[in-house]
Coordinates of C-alpha atoms in Angstrom, one line a residue:
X1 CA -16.7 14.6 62.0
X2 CA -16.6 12.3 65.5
X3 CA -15.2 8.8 64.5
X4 CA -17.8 7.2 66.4
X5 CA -21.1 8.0 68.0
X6 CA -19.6 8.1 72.0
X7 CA -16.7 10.1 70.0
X8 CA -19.9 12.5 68.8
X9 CA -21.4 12.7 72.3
X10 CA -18.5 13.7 74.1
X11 CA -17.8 16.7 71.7
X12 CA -21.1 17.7 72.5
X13 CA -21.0 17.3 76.1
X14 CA -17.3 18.8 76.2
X15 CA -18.4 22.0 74.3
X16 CA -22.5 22.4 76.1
X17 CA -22.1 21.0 79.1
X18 CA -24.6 22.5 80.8
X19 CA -27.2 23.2 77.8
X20 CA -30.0 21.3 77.3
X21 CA -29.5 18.4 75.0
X22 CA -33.3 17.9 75.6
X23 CA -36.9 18.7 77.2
X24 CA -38.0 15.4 78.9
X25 CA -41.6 16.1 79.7
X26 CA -40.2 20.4 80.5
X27 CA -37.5 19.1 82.2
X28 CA -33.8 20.1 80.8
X29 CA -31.5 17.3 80.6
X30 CA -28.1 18.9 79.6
X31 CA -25.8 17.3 77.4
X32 CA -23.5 16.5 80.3
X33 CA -25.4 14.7 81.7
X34 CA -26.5 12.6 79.0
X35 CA -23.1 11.8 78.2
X36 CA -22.3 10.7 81.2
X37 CA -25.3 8.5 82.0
X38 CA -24.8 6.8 78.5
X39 CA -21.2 5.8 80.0
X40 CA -22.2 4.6 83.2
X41 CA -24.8 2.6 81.3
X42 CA -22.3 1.1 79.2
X43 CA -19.5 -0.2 82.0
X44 CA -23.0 -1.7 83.8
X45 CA -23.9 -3.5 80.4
X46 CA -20.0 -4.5 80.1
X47 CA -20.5 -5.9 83.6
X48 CA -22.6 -7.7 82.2
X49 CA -20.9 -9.3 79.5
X50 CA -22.4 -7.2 76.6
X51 CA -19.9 -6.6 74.2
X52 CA -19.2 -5.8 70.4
X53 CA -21.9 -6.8 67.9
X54 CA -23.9 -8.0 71.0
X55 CA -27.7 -6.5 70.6
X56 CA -29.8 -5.0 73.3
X57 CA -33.4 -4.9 72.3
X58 CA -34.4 -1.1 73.5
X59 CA -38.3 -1.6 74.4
X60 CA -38.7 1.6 75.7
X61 CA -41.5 4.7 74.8
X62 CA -39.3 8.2 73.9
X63 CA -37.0 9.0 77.3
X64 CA -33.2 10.4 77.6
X65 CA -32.8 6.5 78.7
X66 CA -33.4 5.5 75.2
X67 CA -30.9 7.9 73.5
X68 CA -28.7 6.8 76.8
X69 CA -29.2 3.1 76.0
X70 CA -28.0 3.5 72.0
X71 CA -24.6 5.6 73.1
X72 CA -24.1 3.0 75.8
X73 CA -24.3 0.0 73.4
X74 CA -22.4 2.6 70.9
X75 CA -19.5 2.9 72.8
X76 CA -19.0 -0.8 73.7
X77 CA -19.7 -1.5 70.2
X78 CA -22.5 -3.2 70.6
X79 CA -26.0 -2.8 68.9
X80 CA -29.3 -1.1 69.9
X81 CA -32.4 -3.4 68.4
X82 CA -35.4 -0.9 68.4
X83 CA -38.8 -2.4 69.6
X84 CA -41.7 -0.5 69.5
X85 CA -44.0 -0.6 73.1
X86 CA -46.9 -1.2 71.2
X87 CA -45.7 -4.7 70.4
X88 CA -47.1 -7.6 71.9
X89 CA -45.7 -10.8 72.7
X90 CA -45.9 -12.6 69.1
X91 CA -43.9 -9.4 67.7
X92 CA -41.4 -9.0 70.5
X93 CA -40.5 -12.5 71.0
X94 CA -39.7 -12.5 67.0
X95 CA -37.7 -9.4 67.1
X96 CA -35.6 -10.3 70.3
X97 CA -35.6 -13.7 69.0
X98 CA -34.6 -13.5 65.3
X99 CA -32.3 -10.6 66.1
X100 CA -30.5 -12.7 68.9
X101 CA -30.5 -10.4 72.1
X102 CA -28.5 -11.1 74.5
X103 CA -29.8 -8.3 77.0
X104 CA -33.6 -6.5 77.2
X105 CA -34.4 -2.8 78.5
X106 CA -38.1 -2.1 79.4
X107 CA -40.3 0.3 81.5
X108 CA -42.4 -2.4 83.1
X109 CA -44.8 0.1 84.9
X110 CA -45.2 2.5 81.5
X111 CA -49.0 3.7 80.9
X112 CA -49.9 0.9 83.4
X113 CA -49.5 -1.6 81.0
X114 CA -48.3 -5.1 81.9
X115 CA -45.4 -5.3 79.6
X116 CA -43.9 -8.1 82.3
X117 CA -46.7 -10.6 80.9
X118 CA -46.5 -9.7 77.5
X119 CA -42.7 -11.1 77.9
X120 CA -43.8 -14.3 80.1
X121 CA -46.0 -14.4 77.4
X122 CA -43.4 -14.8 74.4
X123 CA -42.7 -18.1 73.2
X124 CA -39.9 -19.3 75.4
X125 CA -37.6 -20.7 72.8
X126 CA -37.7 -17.2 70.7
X127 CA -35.9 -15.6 74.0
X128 CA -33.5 -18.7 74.7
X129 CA -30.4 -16.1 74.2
X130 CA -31.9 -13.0 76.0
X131 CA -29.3 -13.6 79.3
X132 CA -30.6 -10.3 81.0
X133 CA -34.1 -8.3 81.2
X134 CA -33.1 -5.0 82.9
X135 CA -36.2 -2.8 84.0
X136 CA -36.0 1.1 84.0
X137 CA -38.3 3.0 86.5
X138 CA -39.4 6.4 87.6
X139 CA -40.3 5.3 91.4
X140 CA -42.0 3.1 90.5
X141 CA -41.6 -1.1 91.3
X142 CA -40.4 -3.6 89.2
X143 CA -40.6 -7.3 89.2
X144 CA -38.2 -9.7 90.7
X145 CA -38.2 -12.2 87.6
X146 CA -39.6 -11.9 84.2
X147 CA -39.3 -15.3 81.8
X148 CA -37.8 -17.4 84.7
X149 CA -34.6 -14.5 85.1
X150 CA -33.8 -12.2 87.4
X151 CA -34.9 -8.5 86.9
X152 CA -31.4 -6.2 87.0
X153 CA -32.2 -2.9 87.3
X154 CA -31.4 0.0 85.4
X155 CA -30.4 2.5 87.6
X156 CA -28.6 0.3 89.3
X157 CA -26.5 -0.2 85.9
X158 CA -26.2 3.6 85.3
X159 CA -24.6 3.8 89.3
X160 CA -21.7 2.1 87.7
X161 CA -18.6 4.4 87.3
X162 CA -18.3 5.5 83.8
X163 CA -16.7 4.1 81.4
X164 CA -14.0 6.4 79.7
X165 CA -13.0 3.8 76.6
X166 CA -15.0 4.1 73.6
X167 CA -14.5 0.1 72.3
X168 CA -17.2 1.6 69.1
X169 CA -15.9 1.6 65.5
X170 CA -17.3 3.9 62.8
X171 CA -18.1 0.3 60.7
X172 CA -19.6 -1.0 63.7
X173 CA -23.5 -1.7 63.6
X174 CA -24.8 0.8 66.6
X175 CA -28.9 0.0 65.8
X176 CA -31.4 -1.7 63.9
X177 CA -34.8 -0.8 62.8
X178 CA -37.7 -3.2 61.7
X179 CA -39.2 -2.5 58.3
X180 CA -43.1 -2.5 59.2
X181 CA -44.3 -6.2 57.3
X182 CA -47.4 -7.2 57.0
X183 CA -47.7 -10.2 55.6
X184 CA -44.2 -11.8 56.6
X185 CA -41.8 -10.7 59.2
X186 CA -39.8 -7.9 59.3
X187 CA -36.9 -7.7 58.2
X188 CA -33.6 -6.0 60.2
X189 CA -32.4 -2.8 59.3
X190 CA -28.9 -2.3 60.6
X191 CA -27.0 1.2 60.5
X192 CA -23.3 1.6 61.3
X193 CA -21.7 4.3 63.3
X194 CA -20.4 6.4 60.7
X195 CA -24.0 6.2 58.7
X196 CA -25.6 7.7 61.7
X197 CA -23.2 10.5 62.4
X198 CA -23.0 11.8 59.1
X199 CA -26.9 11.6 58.4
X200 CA -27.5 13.9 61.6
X201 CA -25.1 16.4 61.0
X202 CA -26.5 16.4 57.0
X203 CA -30.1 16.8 58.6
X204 CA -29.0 19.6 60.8
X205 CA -27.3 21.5 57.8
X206 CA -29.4 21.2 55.8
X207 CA -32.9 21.8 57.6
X208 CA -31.1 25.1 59.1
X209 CA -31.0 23.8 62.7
X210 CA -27.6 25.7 63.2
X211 CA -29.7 28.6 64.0
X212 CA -29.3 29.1 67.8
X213 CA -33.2 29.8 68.2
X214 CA -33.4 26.2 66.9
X215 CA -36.3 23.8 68.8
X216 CA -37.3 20.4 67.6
X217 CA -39.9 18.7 68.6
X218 CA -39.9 15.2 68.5
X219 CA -43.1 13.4 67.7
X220 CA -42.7 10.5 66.8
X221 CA -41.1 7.3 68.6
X222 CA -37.5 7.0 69.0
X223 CA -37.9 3.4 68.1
X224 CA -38.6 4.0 64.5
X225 CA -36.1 5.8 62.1
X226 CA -38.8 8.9 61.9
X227 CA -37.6 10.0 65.4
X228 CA -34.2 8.6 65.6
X229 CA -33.6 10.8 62.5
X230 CA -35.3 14.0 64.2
X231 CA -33.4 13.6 67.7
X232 CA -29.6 12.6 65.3
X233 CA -30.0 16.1 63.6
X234 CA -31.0 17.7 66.8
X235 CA -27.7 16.6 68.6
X236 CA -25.9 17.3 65.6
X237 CA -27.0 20.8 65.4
X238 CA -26.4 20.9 69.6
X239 CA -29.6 22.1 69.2
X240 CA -32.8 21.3 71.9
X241 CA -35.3 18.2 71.7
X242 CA -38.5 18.6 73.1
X243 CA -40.2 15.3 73.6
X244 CA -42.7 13.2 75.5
X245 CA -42.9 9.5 76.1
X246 CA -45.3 9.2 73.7
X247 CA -47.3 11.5 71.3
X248 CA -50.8 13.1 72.5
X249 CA -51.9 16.5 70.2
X250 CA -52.8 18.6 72.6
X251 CA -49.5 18.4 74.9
X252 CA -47.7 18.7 71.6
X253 CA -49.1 21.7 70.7
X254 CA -48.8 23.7 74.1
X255 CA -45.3 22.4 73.7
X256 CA -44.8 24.3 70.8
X257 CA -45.9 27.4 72.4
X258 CA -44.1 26.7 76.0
X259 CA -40.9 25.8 74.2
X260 CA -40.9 28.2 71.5
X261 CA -40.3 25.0 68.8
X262 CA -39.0 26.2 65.4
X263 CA -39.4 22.7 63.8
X264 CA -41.0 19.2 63.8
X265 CA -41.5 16.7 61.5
X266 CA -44.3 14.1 61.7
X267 CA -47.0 12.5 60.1
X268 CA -49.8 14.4 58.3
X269 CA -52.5 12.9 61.3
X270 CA -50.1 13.8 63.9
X271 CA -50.1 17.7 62.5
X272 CA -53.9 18.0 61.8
X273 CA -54.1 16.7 65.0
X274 CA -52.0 19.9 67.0
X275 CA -53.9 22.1 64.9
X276 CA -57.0 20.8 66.0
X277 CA -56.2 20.8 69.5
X278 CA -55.8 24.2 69.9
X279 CA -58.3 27.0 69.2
X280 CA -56.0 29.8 68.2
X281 CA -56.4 31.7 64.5
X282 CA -52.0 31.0 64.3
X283 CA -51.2 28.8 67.0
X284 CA -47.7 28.4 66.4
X285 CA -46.0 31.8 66.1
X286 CA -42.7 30.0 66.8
X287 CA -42.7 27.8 63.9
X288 CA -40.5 28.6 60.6
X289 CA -41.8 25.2 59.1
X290 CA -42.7 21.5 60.0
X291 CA -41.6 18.9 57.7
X292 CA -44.6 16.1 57.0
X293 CA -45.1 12.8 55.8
X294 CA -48.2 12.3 53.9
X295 CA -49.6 8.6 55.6
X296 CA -53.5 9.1 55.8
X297 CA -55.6 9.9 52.8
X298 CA -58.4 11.6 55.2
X299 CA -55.4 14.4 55.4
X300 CA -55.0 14.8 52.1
X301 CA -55.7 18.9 52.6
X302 CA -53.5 19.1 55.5
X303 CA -51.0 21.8 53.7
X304 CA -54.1 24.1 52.8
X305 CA -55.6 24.2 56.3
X306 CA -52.0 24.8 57.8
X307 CA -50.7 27.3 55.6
X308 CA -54.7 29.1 56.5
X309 CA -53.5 28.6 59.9
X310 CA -50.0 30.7 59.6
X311 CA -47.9 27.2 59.9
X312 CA -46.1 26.3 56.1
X313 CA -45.2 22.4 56.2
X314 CA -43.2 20.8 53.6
X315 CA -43.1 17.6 51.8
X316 CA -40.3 14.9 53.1
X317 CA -38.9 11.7 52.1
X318 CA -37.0 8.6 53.8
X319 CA -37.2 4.9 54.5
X320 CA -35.9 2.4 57.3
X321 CA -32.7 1.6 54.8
X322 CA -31.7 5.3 53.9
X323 CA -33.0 7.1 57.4
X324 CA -36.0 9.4 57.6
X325 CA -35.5 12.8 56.6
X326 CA -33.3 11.9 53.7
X327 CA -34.8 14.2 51.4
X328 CA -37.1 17.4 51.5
X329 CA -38.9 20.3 50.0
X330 CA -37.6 23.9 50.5
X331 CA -40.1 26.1 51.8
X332 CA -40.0 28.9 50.0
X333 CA -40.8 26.6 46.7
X334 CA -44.4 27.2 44.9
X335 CA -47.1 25.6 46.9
X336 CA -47.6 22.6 44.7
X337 CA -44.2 21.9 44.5
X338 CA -43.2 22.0 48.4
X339 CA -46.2 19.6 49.3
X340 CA -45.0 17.4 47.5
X341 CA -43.6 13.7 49.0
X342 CA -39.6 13.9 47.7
X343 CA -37.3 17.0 47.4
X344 CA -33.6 17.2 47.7
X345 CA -31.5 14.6 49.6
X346 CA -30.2 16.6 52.5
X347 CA -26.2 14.8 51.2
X348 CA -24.6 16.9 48.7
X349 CA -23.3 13.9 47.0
X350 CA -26.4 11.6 47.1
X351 CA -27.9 10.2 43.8
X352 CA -31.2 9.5 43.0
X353 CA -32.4 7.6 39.6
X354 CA -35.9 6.2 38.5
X355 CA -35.9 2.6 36.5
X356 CA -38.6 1.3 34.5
X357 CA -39.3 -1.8 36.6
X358 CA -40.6 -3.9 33.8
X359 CA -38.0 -3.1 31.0
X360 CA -34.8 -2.2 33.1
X361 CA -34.4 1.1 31.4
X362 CA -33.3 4.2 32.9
X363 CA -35.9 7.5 32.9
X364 CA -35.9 10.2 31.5
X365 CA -37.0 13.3 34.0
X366 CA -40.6 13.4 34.9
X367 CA -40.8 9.4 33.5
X368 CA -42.4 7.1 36.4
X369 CA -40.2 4.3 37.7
X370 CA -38.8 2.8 40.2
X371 CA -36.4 5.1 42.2
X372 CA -32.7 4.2 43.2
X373 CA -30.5 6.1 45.3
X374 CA -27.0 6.2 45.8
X375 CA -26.4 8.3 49.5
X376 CA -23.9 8.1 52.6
X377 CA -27.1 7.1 54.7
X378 CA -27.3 3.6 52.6
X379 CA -28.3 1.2 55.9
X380 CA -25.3 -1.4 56.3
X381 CA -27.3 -4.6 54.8
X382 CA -30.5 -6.4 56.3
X383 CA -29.2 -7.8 59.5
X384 CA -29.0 -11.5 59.3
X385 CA -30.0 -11.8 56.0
X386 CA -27.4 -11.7 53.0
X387 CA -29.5 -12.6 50.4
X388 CA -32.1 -10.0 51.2
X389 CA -29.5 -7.3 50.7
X390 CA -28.1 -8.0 47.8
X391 CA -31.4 -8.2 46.1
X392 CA -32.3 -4.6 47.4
X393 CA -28.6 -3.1 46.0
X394 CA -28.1 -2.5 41.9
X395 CA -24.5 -3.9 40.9
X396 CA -23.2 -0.3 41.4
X397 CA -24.1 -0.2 44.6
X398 CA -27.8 2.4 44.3
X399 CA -30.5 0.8 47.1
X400 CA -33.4 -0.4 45.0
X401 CA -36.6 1.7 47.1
X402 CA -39.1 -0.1 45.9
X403 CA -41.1 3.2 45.5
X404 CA -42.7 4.8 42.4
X405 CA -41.2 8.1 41.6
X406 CA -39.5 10.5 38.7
X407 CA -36.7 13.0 39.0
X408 CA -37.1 16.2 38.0
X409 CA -33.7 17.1 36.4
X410 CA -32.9 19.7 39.2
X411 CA -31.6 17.4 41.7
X412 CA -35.1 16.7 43.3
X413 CA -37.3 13.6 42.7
X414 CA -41.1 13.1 43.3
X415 CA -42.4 10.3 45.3
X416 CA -45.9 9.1 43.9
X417 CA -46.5 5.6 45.7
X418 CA -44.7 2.2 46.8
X419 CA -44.2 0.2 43.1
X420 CA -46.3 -2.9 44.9
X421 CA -49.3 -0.3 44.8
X422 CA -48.8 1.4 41.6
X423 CA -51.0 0.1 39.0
X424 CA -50.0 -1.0 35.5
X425 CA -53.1 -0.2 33.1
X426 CA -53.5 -0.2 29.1
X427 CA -49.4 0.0 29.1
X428 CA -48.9 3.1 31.2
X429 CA -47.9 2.9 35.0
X430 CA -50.0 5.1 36.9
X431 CA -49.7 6.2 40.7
X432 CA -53.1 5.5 42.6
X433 CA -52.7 9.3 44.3
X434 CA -53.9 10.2 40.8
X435 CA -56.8 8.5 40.8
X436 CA -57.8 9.4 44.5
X437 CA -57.2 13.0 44.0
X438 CA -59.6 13.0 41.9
X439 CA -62.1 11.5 43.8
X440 CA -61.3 13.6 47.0
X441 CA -62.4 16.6 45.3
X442 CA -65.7 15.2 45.2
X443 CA -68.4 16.3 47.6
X444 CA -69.3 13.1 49.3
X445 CA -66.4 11.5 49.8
X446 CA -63.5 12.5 52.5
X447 CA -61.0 10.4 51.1
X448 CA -60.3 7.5 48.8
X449 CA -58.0 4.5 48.0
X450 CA -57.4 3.2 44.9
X451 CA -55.8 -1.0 44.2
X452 CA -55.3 -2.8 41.5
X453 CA -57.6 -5.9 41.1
X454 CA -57.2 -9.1 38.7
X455 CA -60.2 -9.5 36.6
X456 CA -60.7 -11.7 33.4
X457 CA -60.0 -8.2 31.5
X458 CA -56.9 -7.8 33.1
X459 CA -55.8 -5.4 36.0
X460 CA -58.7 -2.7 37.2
X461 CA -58.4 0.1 39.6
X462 CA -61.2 -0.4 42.4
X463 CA -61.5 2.8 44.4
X464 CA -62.5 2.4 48.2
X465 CA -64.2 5.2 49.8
X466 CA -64.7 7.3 53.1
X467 CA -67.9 9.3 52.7
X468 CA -68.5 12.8 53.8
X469 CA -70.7 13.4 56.7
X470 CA -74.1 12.9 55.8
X471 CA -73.6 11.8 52.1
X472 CA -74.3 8.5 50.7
X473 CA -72.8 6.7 47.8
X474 CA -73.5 7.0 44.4
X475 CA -71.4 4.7 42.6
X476 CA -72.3 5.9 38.7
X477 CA -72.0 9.6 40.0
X478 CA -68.5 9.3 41.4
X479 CA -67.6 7.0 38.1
X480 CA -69.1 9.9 35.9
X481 CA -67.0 12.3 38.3
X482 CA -63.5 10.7 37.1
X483 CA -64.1 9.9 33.4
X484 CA -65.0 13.3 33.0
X485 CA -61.9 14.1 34.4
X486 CA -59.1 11.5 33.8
X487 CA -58.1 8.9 31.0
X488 CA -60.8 6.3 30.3
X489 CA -58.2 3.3 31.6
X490 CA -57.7 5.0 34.9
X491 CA -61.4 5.7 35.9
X492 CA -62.1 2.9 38.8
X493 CA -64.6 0.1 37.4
X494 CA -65.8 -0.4 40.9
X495 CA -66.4 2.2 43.7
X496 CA -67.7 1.0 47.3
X497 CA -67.9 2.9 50.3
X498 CA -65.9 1.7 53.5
X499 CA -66.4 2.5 56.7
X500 CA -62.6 2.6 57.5
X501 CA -59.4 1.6 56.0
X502 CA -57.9 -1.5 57.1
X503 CA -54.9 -0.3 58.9
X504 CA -51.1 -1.7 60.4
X505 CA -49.7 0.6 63.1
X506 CA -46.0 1.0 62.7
X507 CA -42.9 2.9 64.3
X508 CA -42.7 5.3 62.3
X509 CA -47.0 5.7 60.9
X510 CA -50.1 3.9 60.9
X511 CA -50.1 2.4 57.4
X512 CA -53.0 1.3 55.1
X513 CA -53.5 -2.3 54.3
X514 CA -53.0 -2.2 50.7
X515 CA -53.0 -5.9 50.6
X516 CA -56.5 -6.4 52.1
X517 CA -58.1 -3.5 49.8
X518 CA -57.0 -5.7 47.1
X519 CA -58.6 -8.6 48.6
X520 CA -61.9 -6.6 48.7
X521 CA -61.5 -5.6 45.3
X522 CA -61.0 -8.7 43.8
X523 CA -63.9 -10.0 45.6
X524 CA -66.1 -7.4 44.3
X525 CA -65.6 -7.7 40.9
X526 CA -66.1 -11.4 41.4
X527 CA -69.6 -11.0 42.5
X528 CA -69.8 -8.0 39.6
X529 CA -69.7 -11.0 37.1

């Protein structure tokens, strides 16, 4: 295994030169090449003065610049901070801020949106440190100044001769993610060398991308650890990316079929969303399977209308702290056991427990609790904050998820939902999915979410509803449709209709506000008095 991630790089670039490390928009950009824009990036950033444990925020949509940008600040040892484009001015100037960037890469003429204001914008204090704004372009102009500094260019940083001496370190920090907060800032995600090394060439063993027939599409943003994973496995396996600056169904699809893509992982939206676009009885011939990530409860039968559709998708699991992609399903599993959120951790030697949050007890298989996990993918620590990772470790060392789930006594665990939603009634800790399932599978309604809400009887589930075109709510009759089917103590005292769930888009998915149902909820039984 490379040492460190220019170390990785360069294998690949000595031993492919010429093949395509990726498909930028159907153009090949070979391995090669990548390599050697990465080092030419780095001796312009080192020109600059960025060194080891500096950190470059990375504000760019998915381009070979980006992957270019984190070997760069890889192989001077410095660290790529991933911003997401669709982040405005309050978010960036926190992230760049908090994170203390000394240097900013952005695409100032991307999708014609002024990302130049959005950082005059920013409160000027947060970006006190940021000492260089560099702006990428494809022909297009870029500004002189930005925030009262001058505008360096990138391509005039990647004209720089490269920069043979890798100053990286497999212990040195190489990127951070941002968990996706809503309520409180994020906090900092930071991965070391070695982490990320190891967790792509894991991913590409054990998802089978050695195959040389091998395609993976990349659908979601490099800025989040959903596609970093994706595009680490892919150069592990010196296998193909396909990607696009950003993700739109229809071009994904015809992707598939131009490029002949074996695999992709994404979001359950993003899938139903290919399928849709495209009229065909089995659109994607090409496909042995796509990993997905169950986000949006309107999807809930996206495995049934795939597999009708000749595409099987499998269930996956990850976070920000352990890397997306840590664990999956295998595909030749029974139906209701490879749709399920979980699996296998792709490391051999990864651990995976599930802890009674209330009494500290270890559970027994197929017991709910909270799960722990011991892997070579462990994130570093929370960047900047000590305190914050040592409460998320166990003395011996497992990351505390945060996530309800049970292992299964095979080496797999199920994922049911994050411990913060799962609700606590008449004793017994039950997973909200139960309770929506149930719903879902009545006529009127499309999907459901379930909270917990504090009433003078203690915690209630309150179910939230999307109706079915052309139904209306009945509240008894959906009532009478779950106590006929599930424990008295789970059946939802309240059911209202919504005409959309309140949402937070994030790097990696667009995720439900679980915190604002439970407002609604609470409210609702208030009036209910």
């Amino acid at each position: 295994m490379a040492a460190t991630l220019a170390a990785f790089l360069d294998a690949r670039a000595a031993a492919h030169p010429d093949a395509p490390a990726l498909f930028d928009r159907d153009r090949p950009v070979g391995y090669a090449r990548l390599a050697d824009e990465a080092r030419r990036l780095a001796a312009g950033l080192a020109a600059l003065g960025v060194g080891r444990g500096d950190r470059v925020a990375v504000w760019l949509p998915n381009l070979p610049a980006w992957l270019a940008c984190l070997f760069a600040c890889a192989r001077l040892g410095a660290i790529a901070v991933s911003v997401n484009t669709r982040f405005r001015s309050g978010e960036v100037a926190d992230i760049v801020g908090r994170s203390g960037c000394t240097a900013l890469v952005f695409w100032p003429g991307f999708r014609k949106i002024d990302f130049a204001g959005v950082l005059d914008a920013c409160d000027p204090a947060a970006l006190a440190g940021l000492a260089h704004v560099i702006a990428y372009t494809e022909g297009d102009s870029a500004p002189g100044r930005v925030i009262g500094r001058a505008v360096t260019r990138y391509d005039a940083l990647a004209a720089h001769a490269p920069l043979a001496e890798d100053r990286g370190a497999p212990e040195a920090g190489c990127v951070i993610f941002t968990t996706s907060g809503t309520t409180r800032a994020p906090k900092f995600v930071l991965h070391d060398q070695r982490t990320a090394i190891r967790h792509g060439l894991d991913v590409a063993r054990d998802f089978g991308w050695d195959d040389p027939a091998t395609r993976v599409l990349v659908t979601a943003p490099l800025c989040g650890v959903f596609g970093l994973a994706n595009a680490m496995g892919a150069l592990a396996a010196a296998r193909p990316l396909v990607m696009y600056p950003t993700f739109d169904a229809r071009e994904a699809a015809l992707a598939v079929r131009r490029h002949a893509v074996t695999h992709a992982n994404a979001t359950d939206e993003m899938i139903a969303g290919m399928l849709a676009a495209v009229p065909e009885a089995r659109p994607f011939p090409s496909a042995r399977w796509f990993g997905f990530a169950a986000f949006s409860p309107a999807h809930a039968d996206l495995p049934r209308r795939a597999a009708a559709r000749g595409l099987d998708v499998i269930g996956l699991y990850g976070s920000s702290e352990l890397w997306a992609l840590f664990a999956r399903q295998r595909a030749d599993a029974p139906e209701d056991e490879r749709w399920l959120a979980g699996g296998r951790p792709v490391a051999p030697e990864a651990q995976v427990r599930a802890r009674d949050p209330e009494s500290g007890a270890l559970q027994p298989h197929g017991s709910a609790g909270e799960l722990e996990f011991a892997a070579p993918s462990r994130m570093a620590g929370y960047f900047g904050d000590e305190a914050a990772t040592r409460a998320a470790l166990t003395d011996d060392g497992f990351f505390r998820s945060g996530d309800l789930g049970c292992t299964t006594g095979d080496g797999r665990f199920v994922f049911l939902a994050r411990i913060g939603d799962a609700l606590r009634l008449s004793g017994f800790l039950v997973s909200p999915a139960e309770i929506e399932d149930v719903l879902a599978g009545h006529p009127s309604v499309a999907a459901a979410q379930v909270v917990g809400a504090r009433a003078s009887a203690g915690l209630q589930p309150v179910a939230f509803v999307l109706l079915a075109p052309g139904a209306a709510l009945d509240e008894p009759a959906l009532v009478a449709h779950c106590a006929a089917r599930i424990a008295r103590f789970k059946v939802p005292a309240r059911v209202l209709a919504i005409d959309a769930f309140p949402v937070t888009p994030g790097a990696n998915a667009t995720k439900i506000q679980k915190h604002r149902l439970r407002e609604l909820a609470e409210a609702a039984l208030r009036e209910n008095r």
